Structure formats: C-alpha cells, structure tokens
Amino acid sequence: MKKALFRVTDAVVVAAVLLAAFVCLVLARGGAPNGKQAVVHVAGQSPITYDLSVPQTVTVAGLHGHSLTVTIQNGQVRIAESTCPDRVCVHTGWLSRGGQAAVCVPSGVTVRVVGGSDAVDGVTA
Ligand SMILES: [Zn+2]
C-alpha cells in the first residue's frame, strides 16, 4: 500500500507540474493549444508520454543496446538519431498528426502521436 501511495503522490506532482507548464504555454499562445502528445514506447516497458508543446530532446534506451534520440519541436516529434542498423525510424522524419508513428524494429522503440482533434484517453491499442 505504501509503495502504491508514493507512486500516486509522484504522479500527482508530475501531473501538476505538467498542467502548470501547459497552462502557461496556452496562456502565452493566446489560447491555441494543439493538445497533442508523443508516446514513446520501448518494448517491455511502460510507455512515456511527452507534451508536443514542450520542445525537448530525449534519449531513449532501446533493446539490444541501441540508443535513440527523440526530438520534440514546433509541435512535432521525430527520431533524430539512432544506433540501429537500418535507420528506417530516422528516415520516417517528423510526425505531427495524431495516429502518425515512427517505428524502430531493431531497438523495439515506437514513437506515436496521440491527441489533437480527437483527444482519446485510455485507449492503448
Ligand atoms: Zn531504427
């Protein structure tokens, strides 16, 4: 129970920080949120969600020792660099619309855009 409570507390803090940041961005943009997020999923791990309105560069540790660099900029996301052999994921380029995805098969990494016009929560298909 105590572990569960700590996790809930952490989640609330993270959510509050993200919400505050999001509200600031919305206010700064004059109320024009795109409401989109990027979901980074490494096979066998919990997906991590990033807000596309927050520019950032994330290093993702994939399977088999592969390392990927995911860049979020201008409401878009892409796999900018990867140590995988085929680099199909890098060549996929920028993703901006809900449902678009870049897949790195060798490293088991998927980057997907969710939200936008139809903000669907709780769907993990
Ligand atoms: Zn790849």
mmCIF file of N, CA and C and ligand atoms in Angstrom:
data_model
loop_
_atom_site.group_PDB
_atom_site.id
_atom_site.type_symbol
_atom_site.label_atom_id
_atom_site.label_comp_id
_atom_site.label_asym_id
_atom_site.label_seq_id
_atom_site.Cartn_x
_atom_site.Cartn_y
_atom_site.Cartn_z
ATOM 1 N N MET A 1 0.838 -1.216 0.000
ATOM 2 C CA MET A 1 0.000 0.000 0.000
ATOM 3 C C MET A 1 0.867 1.259 0.000
ATOM 4 N N LYS A 2 1.939 1.251 0.837
ATOM 5 C CA LYS A 2 2.761 2.459 0.929
ATOM 6 C C LYS A 2 3.453 2.759 -0.403
ATOM 7 N N LYS A 3 3.930 1.709 -1.048
ATOM 8 C CA LYS A 3 4.566 1.930 -2.346
ATOM 9 C C LYS A 3 3.569 2.528 -3.329
ATOM 10 N N ALA A 4 2.370 1.973 -3.306
ATOM 11 C CA ALA A 4 1.339 2.475 -4.211
ATOM 12 C C ALA A 4 1.050 3.947 -3.930
ATOM 13 N N LEU A 5 1.015 4.306 -2.662
ATOM 14 C CA LEU A 5 0.722 5.690 -2.298
ATOM 15 C C LEU A 5 1.822 6.628 -2.789
ATOM 16 N N PHE A 6 3.066 6.196 -2.639
ATOM 17 C CA PHE A 6 4.162 7.024 -3.128
ATOM 18 C C PHE A 6 4.036 7.247 -4.626
ATOM 19 N N ARG A 7 3.696 6.182 -5.312
ATOM 20 C CA ARG A 7 3.568 6.313 -6.768
ATOM 21 C C ARG A 7 2.463 7.289 -7.132
ATOM 22 N N VAL A 8 1.360 7.199 -6.411
ATOM 23 C CA VAL A 8 0.256 8.120 -6.690
ATOM 24 C C VAL A 8 0.698 9.549 -6.425
ATOM 25 N N THR A 9 1.419 9.739 -5.307
ATOM 26 C CA THR A 9 1.896 11.082 -4.969
ATOM 27 C C THR A 9 2.809 11.619 -6.065
ATOM 28 N N ASP A 10 3.729 10.776 -6.511
ATOM 29 C CA ASP A 10 4.639 11.205 -7.581
ATOM 30 C C ASP A 10 3.871 11.594 -8.831
ATOM 31 N N ALA A 11 2.901 10.775 -9.175
ATOM 32 C CA ALA A 11 2.116 11.029 -10.380
ATOM 33 C C ALA A 11 1.367 12.350 -10.268
ATOM 34 N N VAL A 12 0.853 12.623 -9.080
ATOM 35 C CA VAL A 12 0.109 13.869 -8.881
ATOM 36 C C VAL A 12 1.035 15.064 -9.037
ATOM 37 N N VAL A 13 2.238 14.951 -8.475
ATOM 38 C CA VAL A 13 3.201 16.054 -8.574
ATOM 39 C C VAL A 13 3.580 16.293 -10.033
ATOM 40 N N VAL A 14 3.878 15.197 -10.730
ATOM 41 C CA VAL A 14 4.258 15.322 -12.136
ATOM 42 C C VAL A 14 3.108 15.924 -12.941
ATOM 43 N N ALA A 15 1.907 15.451 -12.679
ATOM 44 C CA ALA A 15 0.737 15.950 -13.404
ATOM 45 C C ALA A 15 0.532 17.433 -13.129
ATOM 46 N N ALA A 16 0.740 17.830 -11.881
ATOM 47 C CA ALA A 16 0.543 19.230 -11.521
ATOM 48 C C ALA A 16 1.564 20.119 -12.229
ATOM 49 N N VAL A 17 2.805 19.642 -12.276
ATOM 50 C CA VAL A 17 3.863 20.415 -12.945
ATOM 51 C C VAL A 17 3.565 20.530 -14.431
ATOM 52 N N LEU A 18 3.190 19.402 -15.030
ATOM 53 C CA LEU A 18 2.887 19.407 -16.463
ATOM 54 C C LEU A 18 1.693 20.304 -16.757
ATOM 55 N N LEU A 19 0.690 20.231 -15.900
ATOM 56 C CA LEU A 19 -0.503 21.047 -16.099
ATOM 57 C C LEU A 19 -0.153 22.521 -16.004
ATOM 58 N N ALA A 20 0.664 22.866 -15.010
ATOM 59 C CA ALA A 20 1.074 24.257 -14.838
ATOM 60 C C ALA A 20 1.836 24.743 -16.062
ATOM 61 N N ALA A 21 2.748 23.899 -16.548
ATOM 62 C CA ALA A 21 3.535 24.259 -17.731
ATOM 63 C C ALA A 21 2.627 24.413 -18.947
ATOM 64 N N PHE A 22 1.676 23.510 -19.052
ATOM 65 C CA PHE A 22 0.766 23.532 -20.190
ATOM 66 C C PHE A 22 -0.096 24.782 -20.154
ATOM 67 N N VAL A 23 -0.606 25.117 -18.965
ATOM 68 C CA VAL A 23 -1.447 26.304 -18.819
ATOM 69 C C VAL A 23 -0.660 27.551 -19.210
ATOM 70 N N CYS A 24 0.598 27.609 -18.771
ATOM 71 C CA CYS A 24 1.449 28.750 -19.114
ATOM 72 C C CYS A 24 1.605 28.864 -20.633
ATOM 73 N N LEU A 25 1.845 27.729 -21.269
ATOM 74 C CA LEU A 25 2.021 27.733 -22.717
ATOM 75 C C LEU A 25 0.746 28.167 -23.419
ATOM 76 N N VAL A 26 -0.386 27.662 -22.931
ATOM 77 C CA VAL A 26 -1.663 28.011 -23.543
ATOM 78 C C VAL A 26 -1.901 29.502 -23.420
ATOM 79 N N LEU A 27 -1.626 30.036 -22.227
ATOM 80 C CA LEU A 27 -1.819 31.468 -21.996
ATOM 81 C C LEU A 27 -0.884 32.270 -22.887
ATOM 82 N N ALA A 28 0.364 31.812 -23.009
ATOM 83 C CA ALA A 28 1.344 32.530 -23.815
ATOM 84 C C ALA A 28 0.962 32.520 -25.290
ATOM 85 N N ARG A 29 0.264 31.465 -25.704
ATOM 86 C CA ARG A 29 -0.112 31.355 -27.112
ATOM 87 C C ARG A 29 -1.484 31.947 -27.393
ATOM 88 N N GLY A 30 -2.086 32.533 -26.386
ATOM 89 C CA GLY A 30 -3.397 33.141 -26.595
ATOM 90 C C GLY A 30 -4.491 32.108 -26.740
ATOM 91 N N GLY A 31 -4.355 31.025 -26.039
ATOM 92 C CA GLY A 31 -5.413 30.019 -26.007
ATOM 93 C C GLY A 31 -5.545 29.210 -27.273
ATOM 94 N N ALA A 32 -4.424 28.779 -27.831
ATOM 95 C CA ALA A 32 -4.483 27.940 -29.029
ATOM 96 C C ALA A 32 -3.684 26.664 -28.814
ATOM 97 N N PRO A 33 -4.146 25.816 -27.938
ATOM 98 C CA PRO A 33 -3.407 24.588 -27.660
ATOM 99 C C PRO A 33 -3.608 23.559 -28.770
ATOM 100 N N ASN A 34 -2.564 22.792 -29.055
ATOM 101 C CA ASN A 34 -2.784 21.722 -30.027
ATOM 102 C C ASN A 34 -3.165 20.420 -29.323
ATOM 103 N N GLY A 35 -2.853 20.357 -28.020
ATOM 104 C CA GLY A 35 -3.316 19.220 -27.226
ATOM 105 C C GLY A 35 -2.748 17.884 -27.642
ATOM 106 N N LYS A 36 -1.616 17.899 -28.329
ATOM 107 C CA LYS A 36 -1.069 16.630 -28.807
ATOM 108 C C LYS A 36 0.097 16.176 -27.945
ATOM 109 N N GLN A 37 0.294 14.879 -27.964
ATOM 110 C CA GLN A 37 1.367 14.297 -27.175
ATOM 111 C C GLN A 37 2.089 13.244 -27.993
ATOM 112 N N ALA A 38 3.325 12.988 -27.624
ATOM 113 C CA ALA A 38 4.084 11.904 -28.226
ATOM 114 C C ALA A 38 4.230 10.795 -27.191
ATOM 115 N N VAL A 39 3.901 9.593 -27.610
ATOM 116 C CA VAL A 39 4.061 8.445 -26.720
ATOM 117 C C VAL A 39 5.270 7.641 -27.192
ATOM 118 N N VAL A 40 6.276 7.555 -26.331
ATOM 119 C CA VAL A 40 7.482 6.788 -26.637
ATOM 120 C C VAL A 40 7.388 5.461 -25.901
ATOM 121 N N HIS A 41 7.435 4.379 -26.661
ATOM 122 C CA HIS A 41 7.238 3.059 -26.083
ATOM 123 C C HIS A 41 8.399 2.145 -26.441
ATOM 124 N N VAL A 42 9.097 1.669 -25.437
ATOM 125 C CA VAL A 42 10.129 0.659 -25.635
ATOM 126 C C VAL A 42 9.511 -0.682 -25.263
ATOM 127 N N ALA A 43 9.677 -1.669 -26.140
ATOM 128 C CA ALA A 43 9.064 -2.976 -25.920
ATOM 129 C C ALA A 43 9.374 -3.506 -24.525
ATOM 130 N N GLY A 44 8.350 -3.924 -23.816
ATOM 131 C CA GLY A 44 8.523 -4.490 -22.489
ATOM 132 C C GLY A 44 8.551 -3.468 -21.375
ATOM 133 N N GLN A 45 8.455 -2.174 -21.739
ATOM 134 C CA GLN A 45 8.471 -1.122 -20.722
ATOM 135 C C GLN A 45 7.190 -0.301 -20.790
ATOM 136 N N SER A 46 6.958 0.498 -19.771
ATOM 137 C CA SER A 46 5.783 1.357 -19.767
ATOM 138 C C SER A 46 5.998 2.517 -20.732
ATOM 139 N N PRO A 47 4.984 2.844 -21.536
ATOM 140 C CA PRO A 47 5.106 3.985 -22.448
ATOM 141 C C PRO A 47 5.300 5.286 -21.666
ATOM 142 N N ILE A 48 6.063 6.197 -22.243
ATOM 143 C CA ILE A 48 6.254 7.515 -21.634
ATOM 144 C C ILE A 48 5.656 8.555 -22.569
ATOM 145 N N THR A 49 4.855 9.457 -22.002
ATOM 146 C CA THR A 49 4.170 10.460 -22.793
ATOM 147 C C THR A 49 4.834 11.825 -22.648
ATOM 148 N N TYR A 50 5.073 12.480 -23.778
ATOM 149 C CA TYR A 50 5.660 13.815 -23.783
ATOM 150 C C TYR A 50 4.694 14.779 -24.465
ATOM 151 N N ASP A 51 4.597 15.989 -23.911
ATOM 152 C CA ASP A 51 3.738 17.009 -24.500
ATOM 153 C C ASP A 51 4.458 17.653 -25.681
ATOM 154 N N LEU A 52 3.803 17.653 -26.840
ATOM 155 C CA LEU A 52 4.444 18.199 -28.045
ATOM 156 C C LEU A 52 4.581 19.713 -27.999
ATOM 157 N N SER A 53 3.944 20.362 -27.024
ATOM 158 C CA SER A 53 4.077 21.821 -26.913
ATOM 159 C C SER A 53 5.315 22.202 -26.104
ATOM 160 N N VAL A 54 6.040 21.188 -25.628
ATOM 161 C CA VAL A 54 7.257 21.447 -24.856
ATOM 162 C C VAL A 54 8.470 20.946 -25.643
ATOM 163 N N PRO A 55 9.202 21.850 -26.306
ATOM 164 C CA PRO A 55 10.374 21.423 -27.077
ATOM 165 C C PRO A 55 11.412 20.770 -26.174
ATOM 166 N N GLN A 56 11.884 19.615 -26.586
ATOM 167 C CA GLN A 56 12.895 18.934 -25.785
ATOM 168 C C GLN A 56 13.536 17.822 -26.607
ATOM 169 N N THR A 57 14.674 17.373 -26.128
ATOM 170 C CA THR A 57 15.372 16.243 -26.742
ATOM 171 C C THR A 57 15.495 15.148 -25.699
ATOM 172 N N VAL A 58 15.080 13.957 -26.070
ATOM 173 C CA VAL A 58 15.039 12.849 -25.133
ATOM 174 C C VAL A 58 15.896 11.712 -25.673
ATOM 175 N N THR A 59 16.721 11.154 -24.825
ATOM 176 C CA THR A 59 17.495 9.971 -25.203
ATOM 177 C C THR A 59 16.746 8.730 -24.723
ATOM 178 N N VAL A 60 16.495 7.818 -25.658
ATOM 179 C CA VAL A 60 15.734 6.617 -25.343
ATOM 180 C C VAL A 60 16.652 5.405 -25.457
ATOM 181 N N ALA A 61 16.687 4.596 -24.404
ATOM 182 C CA ALA A 61 17.475 3.367 -24.423
ATOM 183 C C ALA A 61 16.595 2.241 -24.943
ATOM 184 N N GLY A 62 16.905 1.777 -26.160
ATOM 185 C CA GLY A 62 16.125 0.712 -26.756
ATOM 186 C C GLY A 62 16.691 -0.653 -26.416
ATOM 187 N N LEU A 63 16.148 -1.654 -27.095
ATOM 188 C CA LEU A 63 16.618 -3.018 -26.872
ATOM 189 C C LEU A 63 17.982 -3.221 -27.527
ATOM 190 N N HIS A 64 18.665 -4.284 -27.111
ATOM 191 C CA HIS A 64 19.927 -4.702 -27.713
ATOM 192 C C HIS A 64 20.978 -3.598 -27.692
ATOM 193 N N GLY A 65 20.927 -2.737 -26.691
ATOM 194 C CA GLY A 65 21.941 -1.704 -26.539
ATOM 195 C C GLY A 65 21.799 -0.519 -27.468
ATOM 196 N N HIS A 66 20.721 -0.471 -28.244
ATOM 197 C CA HIS A 66 20.535 0.662 -29.154
ATOM 198 C C HIS A 66 20.094 1.906 -28.386
ATOM 199 N N SER A 67 20.518 3.042 -28.884
ATOM 200 C CA SER A 67 20.168 4.316 -28.259
ATOM 201 C C SER A 67 19.568 5.230 -29.321
ATOM 202 N N LEU A 68 18.439 5.859 -28.975
ATOM 203 C CA LEU A 68 17.764 6.734 -29.913
ATOM 204 C C LEU A 68 17.641 8.136 -29.321
ATOM 205 N N THR A 69 17.705 9.124 -30.197
ATOM 206 C CA THR A 69 17.475 10.494 -29.771
ATOM 207 C C THR A 69 16.161 10.969 -30.367
ATOM 208 N N VAL A 70 15.216 11.307 -29.491
ATOM 209 C CA VAL A 70 13.901 11.780 -29.925
ATOM 210 C C VAL A 70 13.828 13.279 -29.690
ATOM 211 N N THR A 71 13.484 14.010 -30.738
ATOM 212 C CA THR A 71 13.416 15.464 -30.647
ATOM 213 C C THR A 71 11.966 15.938 -30.789
ATOM 214 N N ILE A 72 11.560 16.815 -29.884
ATOM 215 C CA ILE A 72 10.234 17.430 -29.950
ATOM 216 C C ILE A 72 10.432 18.922 -30.190
ATOM 217 N N GLN A 73 9.779 19.433 -31.245
ATOM 218 C CA GLN A 73 9.983 20.825 -31.639
ATOM 219 C C GLN A 73 8.791 21.282 -32.466
ATOM 220 N N ASN A 74 8.317 22.496 -32.219
ATOM 221 C CA ASN A 74 7.236 23.078 -33.009
ATOM 222 C C ASN A 74 6.007 22.173 -33.100
ATOM 223 N N GLY A 75 5.691 21.486 -32.007
ATOM 224 C CA GLY A 75 4.509 20.630 -32.005
ATOM 225 C C GLY A 75 4.669 19.354 -32.807
ATOM 226 N N GLN A 76 5.937 19.028 -33.146
ATOM 227 C CA GLN A 76 6.209 17.810 -33.903
ATOM 228 C C GLN A 76 7.230 16.963 -33.150
ATOM 229 N N VAL A 77 7.306 15.712 -33.540
ATOM 230 C CA VAL A 77 8.294 14.830 -32.911
ATOM 231 C C VAL A 77 8.937 13.972 -33.994
ATOM 232 N N ARG A 78 10.205 13.646 -33.788
ATOM 233 C CA ARG A 78 10.866 12.739 -34.718
ATOM 234 C C ARG A 78 11.976 11.986 -33.986
ATOM 235 N N ILE A 79 12.382 10.872 -34.567
ATOM 236 C CA ILE A 79 13.573 10.180 -34.102
ATOM 237 C C ILE A 79 14.729 10.788 -34.881
ATOM 238 N N ALA A 80 15.514 11.592 -34.196
ATOM 239 C CA ALA A 80 16.568 12.357 -34.870
ATOM 240 C C ALA A 80 17.817 11.533 -35.114
ATOM 241 N N GLU A 81 18.130 10.665 -34.153
ATOM 242 C CA GLU A 81 19.321 9.840 -34.276
ATOM 243 C C GLU A 81 19.026 8.461 -33.725
ATOM 244 N N SER A 82 19.719 7.458 -34.272
ATOM 245 C CA SER A 82 19.561 6.107 -33.758
ATOM 246 C C SER A 82 20.791 5.289 -34.097
ATOM 247 N N THR A 83 21.110 4.362 -33.215
ATOM 248 C CA THR A 83 22.259 3.488 -33.469
ATOM 249 C C THR A 83 21.849 2.203 -34.173
ATOM 250 N N CYS A 84 20.564 2.083 -34.542
ATOM 251 C CA CYS A 84 20.100 0.869 -35.200
ATOM 252 C C CYS A 84 20.694 0.780 -36.612
ATOM 253 N N PRO A 85 20.787 -0.428 -37.174
ATOM 254 C CA PRO A 85 21.463 -0.590 -38.468
ATOM 255 C C PRO A 85 20.716 0.001 -39.667
ATOM 256 N N ASP A 86 19.387 -0.080 -39.680
ATOM 257 C CA ASP A 86 18.687 0.350 -40.899
ATOM 258 C C ASP A 86 18.265 1.825 -40.884
ATOM 259 N N ARG A 87 18.088 2.383 -39.690
ATOM 260 C CA ARG A 87 17.711 3.789 -39.503
ATOM 261 C C ARG A 87 16.423 4.163 -40.234
ATOM 262 N N VAL A 88 15.569 3.189 -40.420
ATOM 263 C CA VAL A 88 14.255 3.469 -41.015
ATOM 264 C C VAL A 88 13.503 4.472 -40.142
ATOM 265 N N CYS A 89 13.678 4.312 -38.841
ATOM 266 C CA CYS A 89 12.986 5.192 -37.901
ATOM 267 C C CYS A 89 13.406 6.649 -38.092
ATOM 268 N N VAL A 90 14.697 6.871 -38.345
ATOM 269 C CA VAL A 90 15.194 8.234 -38.543
ATOM 270 C C VAL A 90 14.637 8.817 -39.842
ATOM 271 N N HIS A 91 14.586 7.968 -40.871
ATOM 272 C CA HIS A 91 14.114 8.434 -42.180
ATOM 273 C C HIS A 91 12.611 8.692 -42.203
ATOM 274 N N THR A 92 11.910 8.200 -41.185
ATOM 275 C CA THR A 92 10.469 8.469 -41.116
ATOM 276 C C THR A 92 10.207 9.968 -40.993
ATOM 277 N N GLY A 93 11.120 10.660 -40.327
ATOM 278 C CA GLY A 93 11.012 12.121 -40.248
ATOM 279 C C GLY A 93 10.028 12.599 -39.201
ATOM 280 N N TRP A 94 9.557 13.832 -39.405
ATOM 281 C CA TRP A 94 8.697 14.485 -38.415
ATOM 282 C C TRP A 94 7.291 13.907 -38.402
ATOM 283 N N LEU A 95 6.754 13.784 -37.204
ATOM 284 C CA LEU A 95 5.375 13.346 -37.004
ATOM 285 C C LEU A 95 4.627 14.484 -36.323
ATOM 286 N N SER A 96 3.461 14.808 -36.824
ATOM 287 C CA SER A 96 2.718 15.918 -36.220
ATOM 288 C C SER A 96 1.235 15.611 -36.038
ATOM 289 N N ARG A 97 0.715 14.677 -36.780
ATOM 290 C CA ARG A 97 -0.719 14.394 -36.696
ATOM 291 C C ARG A 97 -1.003 13.168 -35.839
ATOM 292 N N GLY A 98 -2.108 13.220 -35.149
ATOM 293 C CA GLY A 98 -2.500 12.101 -34.301
ATOM 294 C C GLY A 98 -2.598 10.821 -35.117
ATOM 295 N N GLY A 99 -1.996 9.757 -34.603
ATOM 296 C CA GLY A 99 -2.024 8.484 -35.305
ATOM 297 C C GLY A 99 -0.751 8.188 -36.062
ATOM 298 N N GLN A 100 0.041 9.234 -36.346
ATOM 299 C CA GLN A 100 1.306 9.007 -37.029
ATOM 300 C C GLN A 100 2.298 8.353 -36.079
ATOM 301 N N ALA A 101 3.174 7.525 -36.632
ATOM 302 C CA ALA A 101 4.121 6.823 -35.770
ATOM 303 C C ALA A 101 5.420 6.546 -36.511
ATOM 304 N N ALA A 102 6.501 6.496 -35.747
ATOM 305 C CA ALA A 102 7.789 6.044 -36.256
ATOM 306 C C ALA A 102 8.165 4.807 -35.458
ATOM 307 N N VAL A 103 8.561 3.773 -36.177
ATOM 308 C CA VAL A 103 8.862 2.508 -35.515
ATOM 309 C C VAL A 103 10.312 2.125 -35.774
ATOM 310 N N CYS A 104 11.001 1.777 -34.712
ATOM 311 C CA CYS A 104 12.362 1.243 -34.840
ATOM 312 C C CYS A 104 12.319 -0.216 -34.439
ATOM 313 N N VAL A 105 12.305 -1.078 -35.438
ATOM 314 C CA VAL A 105 12.183 -2.514 -35.155
ATOM 315 C C VAL A 105 13.400 -3.075 -34.407
ATOM 316 N N PRO A 106 14.634 -2.746 -34.857
ATOM 317 C CA PRO A 106 15.800 -3.339 -34.183
ATOM 318 C C PRO A 106 15.877 -3.002 -32.694
ATOM 319 N N SER A 107 15.419 -1.818 -32.304
ATOM 320 C CA SER A 107 15.530 -1.420 -30.901
ATOM 321 C C SER A 107 14.214 -1.558 -30.144
ATOM 322 N N GLY A 108 13.153 -1.975 -30.847
ATOM 323 C CA GLY A 108 11.865 -2.179 -30.192
ATOM 324 C C GLY A 108 11.213 -0.898 -29.718
ATOM 325 N N VAL A 109 11.522 0.224 -30.399
ATOM 326 C CA VAL A 109 11.007 1.523 -29.968
ATOM 327 C C VAL A 109 9.933 2.026 -30.933
ATOM 328 N N THR A 110 8.839 2.507 -30.370
ATOM 329 C CA THR A 110 7.788 3.133 -31.158
ATOM 330 C C THR A 110 7.535 4.542 -30.638
ATOM 331 N N VAL A 111 7.475 5.511 -31.558
ATOM 332 C CA VAL A 111 7.110 6.878 -31.204
ATOM 333 C C VAL A 111 5.808 7.197 -31.928
ATOM 334 N N ARG A 112 4.785 7.565 -31.169
ATOM 335 C CA ARG A 112 3.464 7.745 -31.746
ATOM 336 C C ARG A 112 2.883 9.082 -31.292
ATOM 337 N N VAL A 113 2.161 9.725 -32.192
ATOM 338 C CA VAL A 113 1.479 10.971 -31.841
ATOM 339 C C VAL A 113 0.037 10.658 -31.490
ATOM 340 N N VAL A 114 -0.401 11.175 -30.370
ATOM 341 C CA VAL A 114 -1.782 10.975 -29.950
ATOM 342 C C VAL A 114 -2.408 12.333 -29.646
ATOM 343 N N GLY A 115 -3.729 12.351 -29.622
ATOM 344 C CA GLY A 115 -4.435 13.582 -29.286
ATOM 345 C C GLY A 115 -4.762 14.383 -30.528
ATOM 346 N N GLY A 116 -4.804 15.716 -30.385
ATOM 347 C CA GLY A 116 -5.196 16.542 -31.495
ATOM 348 C C GLY A 116 -6.689 16.786 -31.452
ATOM 349 N N SER A 117 -7.320 16.647 -32.594
ATOM 350 C CA SER A 117 -8.746 16.963 -32.672
ATOM 351 C C SER A 117 -9.584 16.019 -31.824
ATOM 352 N N ASP A 118 -9.224 14.739 -31.838
ATOM 353 C CA ASP A 118 -9.964 13.809 -31.000
ATOM 354 C C ASP A 118 -9.054 13.288 -29.895
ATOM 355 N N ALA A 119 -9.089 13.984 -28.780
ATOM 356 C CA ALA A 119 -8.234 13.619 -27.659
ATOM 357 C C ALA A 119 -8.791 12.366 -26.997
ATOM 358 N N VAL A 120 -8.198 11.254 -27.307
ATOM 359 C CA VAL A 120 -8.676 9.988 -26.768
ATOM 360 C C VAL A 120 -7.778 9.562 -25.612
ATOM 361 N N ASP A 121 -8.392 9.380 -24.469
ATOM 362 C CA ASP A 121 -7.645 8.913 -23.313
ATOM 363 C C ASP A 121 -8.049 7.493 -22.991
ATOM 364 N N GLY A 122 -7.124 6.741 -22.463
ATOM 365 C CA GLY A 122 -7.455 5.400 -22.009
ATOM 366 C C GLY A 122 -7.470 4.364 -23.114
ATOM 367 N N VAL A 123 -7.101 4.762 -24.318
ATOM 368 C CA VAL A 123 -7.017 3.798 -25.406
ATOM 369 C C VAL A 123 -5.564 3.444 -25.627
ATOM 370 N N THR A 124 -5.220 2.203 -25.438
ATOM 371 C CA THR A 124 -3.817 1.812 -25.531
ATOM 372 C C THR A 124 -3.590 0.825 -26.659
ATOM 373 N N ALA A 125 -4.504 0.753 -27.575
ATOM 374 C CA ALA A 125 -4.396 -0.233 -28.653
ATOM 375 C C ALA A 125 -3.168 0.059 -29.512
HETATM 376 ZN ZN ZN B 1 15.733 2.444 -36.046
#
